[in-house]
Amino acid sequence: MQSKMPSLKALLLALLIIAVVVDQSFVEANFPKSMYINWGAHHSSFAGNGEDLQLVLDQTSGSAVKSKRSFLFGSIEMLIKLVPGNSAGTVTAYYVTSTEDKHDEIDFEFLGNVSGQPYIVHTNIYTQGNGSREQQFYLWFDPTANFHNYTIHWNPTEVVWYIDNLPIRVFRNYEKDGIAFPNKQGMRVHASLWNADNWATRGGLVKIDWNSSPFIARFRRFRARACKWDGPVSINQCATKSPANWWTSPSFSQLSSSQMGQLNWVRQNFMIYDYCKDTKRFNGQIPPECFKQQF
Ligand SMILES: *[C@@H]1O[C@H](CO)[C@@H](O)[C@H](O)[C@H]1NC(C)=O
Ligand SMILES: *[C@@H]1O[C@H](CO)[C@@H](O)[C@H](O)[C@H]1NC(C)=O
Ligand SMILES: *[C@@H]1O[C@H](CO)[C@@H](O)[C@H](O)[C@H]1NC(C)=O
């Protein structure tokens, strides 16, 4: 018996090490377990076994939720059904962000519109505090009629925004050329619904019609299939190539040719604004990554 003890200990230790390594690849689900309401407690509610969340905006308040954990690399998936009817001036936001001064952030924002008019999907990315990288799109469906899948994916080589499995935008890692990439800070997942009628609807021309309130955005089946952020040690742990770190596999390091075709279809047919083409805004100094992206 006694002689077996050390090997049992060794076995347990080995299991512990395996558990710690495997643990990096993490699935966070269920709204009440993984998120808390950080704005407008009386305006948001969880339902449906924790798989549903609704955010409400009225004249007294908007509402927001925030994940308890931070993540570095992986996929943040959410099904969203946007505010129906006259939603002009409302913005539904869904994003990941870090809290450091020079923060990283990857955004989806949905700008409401008057009844029957198209929503605008606004995307942006901040790296080490630098943003101003907006791209905007119309959608190829009515986002208020059904739930659709909006996914933020990022890994050591690229960030991809997906809508219903179609990549709509890519930001690749050009760190070797001095362009910062969001790979050094854990980010929390946020969702919010707020009054942005000072800028969202044609630069503030159309105001919210409070007669249409309360405005309600619905969220469903949140999944963070992502690496847990445990401080700076995670920078290497989450980037290490391994089967558990599935986001490091070659199939995620660049889009396939059919995905490139999908991306181009979205850009050609639904893109409204691309910061890379806004020469006036940057005084002719287009940001350097614009010359590097292959699309
Ligand atoms: C949502 O989209 C992502 C990215 O394409 C995909 O991995 C995931 O399986 C989708 N989720 C659902 C519920 O369809
Ligand atoms: C942020 O943007 C400023 C102005 O364009 C630039 O000078 C600076 O190098 C950028 N910083 C990083 C970390 O990319
Ligand atoms: C609203 O719809 C109009 C078309 O009727 C469009 O020009 C506009 O970009 C849409 N979005 C916003 C946020 O105003």
PDB file of N, CA and C in Angstrom, residues 111-154:
ATOM      1  N   LEU A 111     -27.791  50.132 -35.174  1.00  0.00           N
ATOM      2  CA  LEU A 111     -28.438  51.441 -35.127  1.00  0.00           C
ATOM      3  C   LEU A 111     -29.868  51.299 -35.635  1.00  0.00           C
ATOM      4  N   GLY A 112     -30.818  51.597 -34.765  1.00  0.00           N
ATOM      5  CA  GLY A 112     -32.236  51.448 -35.103  1.00  0.00           C
ATOM      6  C   GLY A 112     -32.667  52.436 -36.175  1.00  0.00           C
ATOM      7  N   ASN A 113     -33.887  52.227 -36.655  1.00  0.00           N
ATOM      8  CA  ASN A 113     -34.394  53.073 -37.733  1.00  0.00           C
ATOM      9  C   ASN A 113     -35.910  53.182 -37.609  1.00  0.00           C
ATOM     10  N   VAL A 114     -36.490  54.050 -38.428  1.00  0.00           N
ATOM     11  CA  VAL A 114     -37.947  54.148 -38.370  1.00  0.00           C
ATOM     12  C   VAL A 114     -38.544  52.872 -38.958  1.00  0.00           C
ATOM     13  N   SER A 115     -39.784  52.649 -38.656  1.00  0.00           N
ATOM     14  CA  SER A 115     -40.453  51.398 -38.992  1.00  0.00           C
ATOM     15  C   SER A 115     -40.243  51.006 -40.452  1.00  0.00           C
ATOM     16  N   GLY A 116     -39.795  49.769 -40.650  1.00  0.00           N
ATOM     17  CA  GLY A 116     -39.641  49.256 -42.003  1.00  0.00           C
ATOM     18  C   GLY A 116     -38.371  49.698 -42.716  1.00  0.00           C
ATOM     19  N   GLN A 117     -37.618  50.613 -42.129  1.00  0.00           N
ATOM     20  CA  GLN A 117     -36.369  51.057 -42.756  1.00  0.00           C
ATOM     21  C   GLN A 117     -35.206  50.228 -42.215  1.00  0.00           C
ATOM     22  N   PRO A 118     -34.149  50.133 -43.003  1.00  0.00           N
ATOM     23  CA  PRO A 118     -33.092  49.189 -42.596  1.00  0.00           C
ATOM     24  C   PRO A 118     -32.283  49.601 -41.368  1.00  0.00           C
ATOM     25  N   TYR A 119     -32.007  48.639 -40.541  1.00  0.00           N
ATOM     26  CA  TYR A 119     -31.035  48.778 -39.459  1.00  0.00           C
ATOM     27  C   TYR A 119     -29.644  48.921 -40.075  1.00  0.00           C
ATOM     28  N   ILE A 120     -28.754  49.618 -39.380  1.00  0.00           N
ATOM     29  CA  ILE A 120     -27.350  49.655 -39.782  1.00  0.00           C
ATOM     30  C   ILE A 120     -26.544  48.864 -38.756  1.00  0.00           C
ATOM     31  N   VAL A 121     -25.670  47.977 -39.244  1.00  0.00           N
ATOM     32  CA  VAL A 121     -24.734  47.288 -38.362  1.00  0.00           C
ATOM     33  C   VAL A 121     -23.422  48.051 -38.416  1.00  0.00           C
ATOM     34  N   HIS A 122     -23.017  48.515 -37.252  1.00  0.00           N
ATOM     35  CA  HIS A 122     -21.827  49.345 -37.121  1.00  0.00           C
ATOM     36  C   HIS A 122     -20.769  48.481 -36.428  1.00  0.00           C
ATOM     37  N   THR A 123     -19.580  48.356 -36.999  1.00  0.00           N
ATOM     38  CA  THR A 123     -18.518  47.564 -36.355  1.00  0.00           C
ATOM     39  C   THR A 123     -17.302  48.456 -36.131  1.00  0.00           C
ATOM     40  N   ASN A 124     -16.536  48.116 -35.101  1.00  0.00           N
ATOM     41  CA  ASN A 124     -15.320  48.878 -34.840  1.00  0.00           C
ATOM     42  C   ASN A 124     -14.359  47.988 -34.060  1.00  0.00           C
ATOM     43  N   ILE A 125     -13.092  48.368 -34.039  1.00  0.00           N
ATOM     44  CA  ILE A 125     -12.106  47.659 -33.213  1.00  0.00           C
ATOM     45  C   ILE A 125     -11.102  48.667 -32.667  1.00  0.00           C
ATOM     46  N   TYR A 126     -10.846  48.557 -31.377  1.00  0.00           N
ATOM     47  CA  TYR A 126      -9.809  49.352 -30.707  1.00  0.00           C
ATOM     48  C   TYR A 126      -8.675  48.408 -30.359  1.00  0.00           C
ATOM     49  N   THR A 127      -7.443  48.853 -30.607  1.00  0.00           N
ATOM     50  CA  THR A 127      -6.291  48.080 -30.152  1.00  0.00           C
ATOM     51  C   THR A 127      -5.381  49.043 -29.410  1.00  0.00           C
ATOM     52  N   GLN A 128      -5.010  48.686 -28.194  1.00  0.00           N
ATOM     53  CA  GLN A 128      -4.183  49.556 -27.347  1.00  0.00           C
ATOM     54  C   GLN A 128      -4.717  50.991 -27.339  1.00  0.00           C
ATOM     55  N   GLY A 129      -6.030  51.116 -27.217  1.00  0.00           N
ATOM     56  CA  GLY A 129      -6.667  52.432 -27.094  1.00  0.00           C
ATOM     57  C   GLY A 129      -6.981  53.125 -28.397  1.00  0.00           C
ATOM     58  N   ASN A 130      -6.502  52.619 -29.513  1.00  0.00           N
ATOM     59  CA  ASN A 130      -6.764  53.258 -30.812  1.00  0.00           C
ATOM     60  C   ASN A 130      -7.948  52.622 -31.531  1.00  0.00           C
ATOM     61  N   GLY A 131      -8.947  53.474 -31.854  1.00  0.00           N
ATOM     62  CA  GLY A 131     -10.118  52.963 -32.566  1.00  0.00           C
ATOM     63  C   GLY A 131     -10.235  53.618 -33.936  1.00  0.00           C
ATOM     64  N   SER A 132     -11.383  54.260 -34.183  1.00  0.00           N
ATOM     65  CA  SER A 132     -11.617  54.933 -35.469  1.00  0.00           C
ATOM     66  C   SER A 132     -11.461  53.992 -36.647  1.00  0.00           C
ATOM     67  N   ARG A 133     -11.957  52.774 -36.485  1.00  0.00           N
ATOM     68  CA  ARG A 133     -11.838  51.787 -37.567  1.00  0.00           C
ATOM     69  C   ARG A 133     -13.226  51.250 -37.906  1.00  0.00           C
ATOM     70  N   GLU A 134     -14.153  52.167 -38.149  1.00  0.00           N
ATOM     71  CA  GLU A 134     -15.533  51.756 -38.346  1.00  0.00           C
ATOM     72  C   GLU A 134     -15.772  51.172 -39.728  1.00  0.00           C
ATOM     73  N   GLN A 135     -16.605  50.153 -39.756  1.00  0.00           N
ATOM     74  CA  GLN A 135     -17.202  49.692 -41.011  1.00  0.00           C
ATOM     75  C   GLN A 135     -18.684  49.518 -40.719  1.00  0.00           C
ATOM     76  N   GLN A 136     -19.529  49.919 -41.694  1.00  0.00           N
ATOM     77  CA  GLN A 136     -20.973  49.790 -41.509  1.00  0.00           C
ATOM     78  C   GLN A 136     -21.598  49.023 -42.660  1.00  0.00           C
ATOM     79  N   PHE A 137     -22.658  48.311 -42.320  1.00  0.00           N
ATOM     80  CA  PHE A 137     -23.337  47.452 -43.302  1.00  0.00           C
ATOM     81  C   PHE A 137     -24.846  47.549 -43.117  1.00  0.00           C
ATOM     82  N   TYR A 138     -25.580  47.362 -44.203  1.00  0.00           N
ATOM     83  CA  TYR A 138     -26.987  47.009 -44.084  1.00  0.00           C
ATOM     84  C   TYR A 138     -27.044  45.486 -43.963  1.00  0.00           C
ATOM     85  N   LEU A 139     -28.198  44.975 -43.537  1.00  0.00           N
ATOM     86  CA  LEU A 139     -28.356  43.528 -43.433  1.00  0.00           C
ATOM     87  C   LEU A 139     -29.159  43.000 -44.610  1.00  0.00           C
ATOM     88  N   TRP A 140     -29.027  41.737 -44.880  1.00  0.00           N
ATOM     89  CA  TRP A 140     -29.732  41.092 -46.001  1.00  0.00           C
ATOM     90  C   TRP A 140     -31.018  40.421 -45.519  1.00  0.00           C
ATOM     91  N   PHE A 141     -31.420  40.758 -44.260  1.00  0.00           N
ATOM     92  CA  PHE A 141     -32.654  40.200 -43.700  1.00  0.00           C
ATOM     93  C   PHE A 141     -33.189  41.239 -42.715  1.00  0.00           C
ATOM     94  N   ASP A 142     -34.428  41.017 -42.262  1.00  0.00           N
ATOM     95  CA  ASP A 142     -35.004  41.908 -41.253  1.00  0.00           C
ATOM     96  C   ASP A 142     -34.579  41.403 -39.869  1.00  0.00           C
ATOM     97  N   PRO A 143     -33.664  42.121 -39.199  1.00  0.00           N
ATOM     98  CA  PRO A 143     -33.103  41.624 -37.931  1.00  0.00           C
ATOM     99  C   PRO A 143     -34.075  41.730 -36.763  1.00  0.00           C
ATOM    100  N   THR A 144     -35.282  42.287 -37.019  1.00  0.00           N
ATOM    101  CA  THR A 144     -36.260  42.428 -35.936  1.00  0.00           C
ATOM    102  C   THR A 144     -37.300  41.312 -35.980  1.00  0.00           C
ATOM    103  N   ALA A 145     -37.283  40.521 -37.082  1.00  0.00           N
ATOM    104  CA  ALA A 145     -38.314  39.490 -37.251  1.00  0.00           C
ATOM    105  C   ALA A 145     -37.940  38.191 -36.532  1.00  0.00           C
ATOM    106  N   ASN A 146     -36.641  37.866 -36.537  1.00  0.00           N
ATOM    107  CA  ASN A 146     -36.187  36.605 -35.945  1.00  0.00           C
ATOM    108  C   ASN A 146     -34.847  36.795 -35.245  1.00  0.00           C
ATOM    109  N   PHE A 147     -34.445  35.771 -34.526  1.00  0.00           N
ATOM    110  CA  PHE A 147     -33.110  35.768 -33.923  1.00  0.00           C
ATOM    111  C   PHE A 147     -32.076  35.432 -34.997  1.00  0.00           C
ATOM    112  N   HIS A 148     -30.952  36.140 -34.962  1.00  0.00           N
ATOM    113  CA  HIS A 148     -29.831  35.826 -35.854  1.00  0.00           C
ATOM    114  C   HIS A 148     -28.553  35.752 -35.022  1.00  0.00           C
ATOM    115  N   ASN A 149     -27.609  35.021 -35.579  1.00  0.00           N
ATOM    116  CA  ASN A 149     -26.378  34.687 -34.861  1.00  0.00           C
ATOM    117  C   ASN A 149     -25.277  35.717 -35.154  1.00  0.00           C
ATOM    118  N   TYR A 150     -24.894  36.455 -34.117  1.00  0.00           N
ATOM    119  CA  TYR A 150     -23.817  37.445 -34.242  1.00  0.00           C
ATOM    120  C   TYR A 150     -22.645  36.941 -33.406  1.00  0.00           C
ATOM    121  N   THR A 151     -21.543  36.684 -34.047  1.00  0.00           N
ATOM    122  CA  THR A 151     -20.401  36.072 -33.374  1.00  0.00           C
ATOM    123  C   THR A 151     -19.130  36.900 -33.548  1.00  0.00           C
ATOM    124  N   ILE A 152     -18.461  37.109 -32.423  1.00  0.00           N
ATOM    125  CA  ILE A 152     -17.143  37.760 -32.446  1.00  0.00           C
ATOM    126  C   ILE A 152     -16.110  36.664 -32.223  1.00  0.00           C
ATOM    127  N   HIS A 153     -15.234  36.491 -33.182  1.00  0.00           N
ATOM    128  CA  HIS A 153     -14.175  35.481 -33.039  1.00  0.00           C
ATOM    129  C   HIS A 153     -12.824  36.183 -33.096  1.00  0.00           C
ATOM    130  N   TRP A 154     -11.936  35.835 -32.178  1.00  0.00           N
ATOM    131  CA  TRP A 154     -10.568  36.336 -32.338  1.00  0.00           C
ATOM    132  C   TRP A 154      -9.559  35.309 -31.874  1.00  0.00           C
TER     133      TRP A 154
END
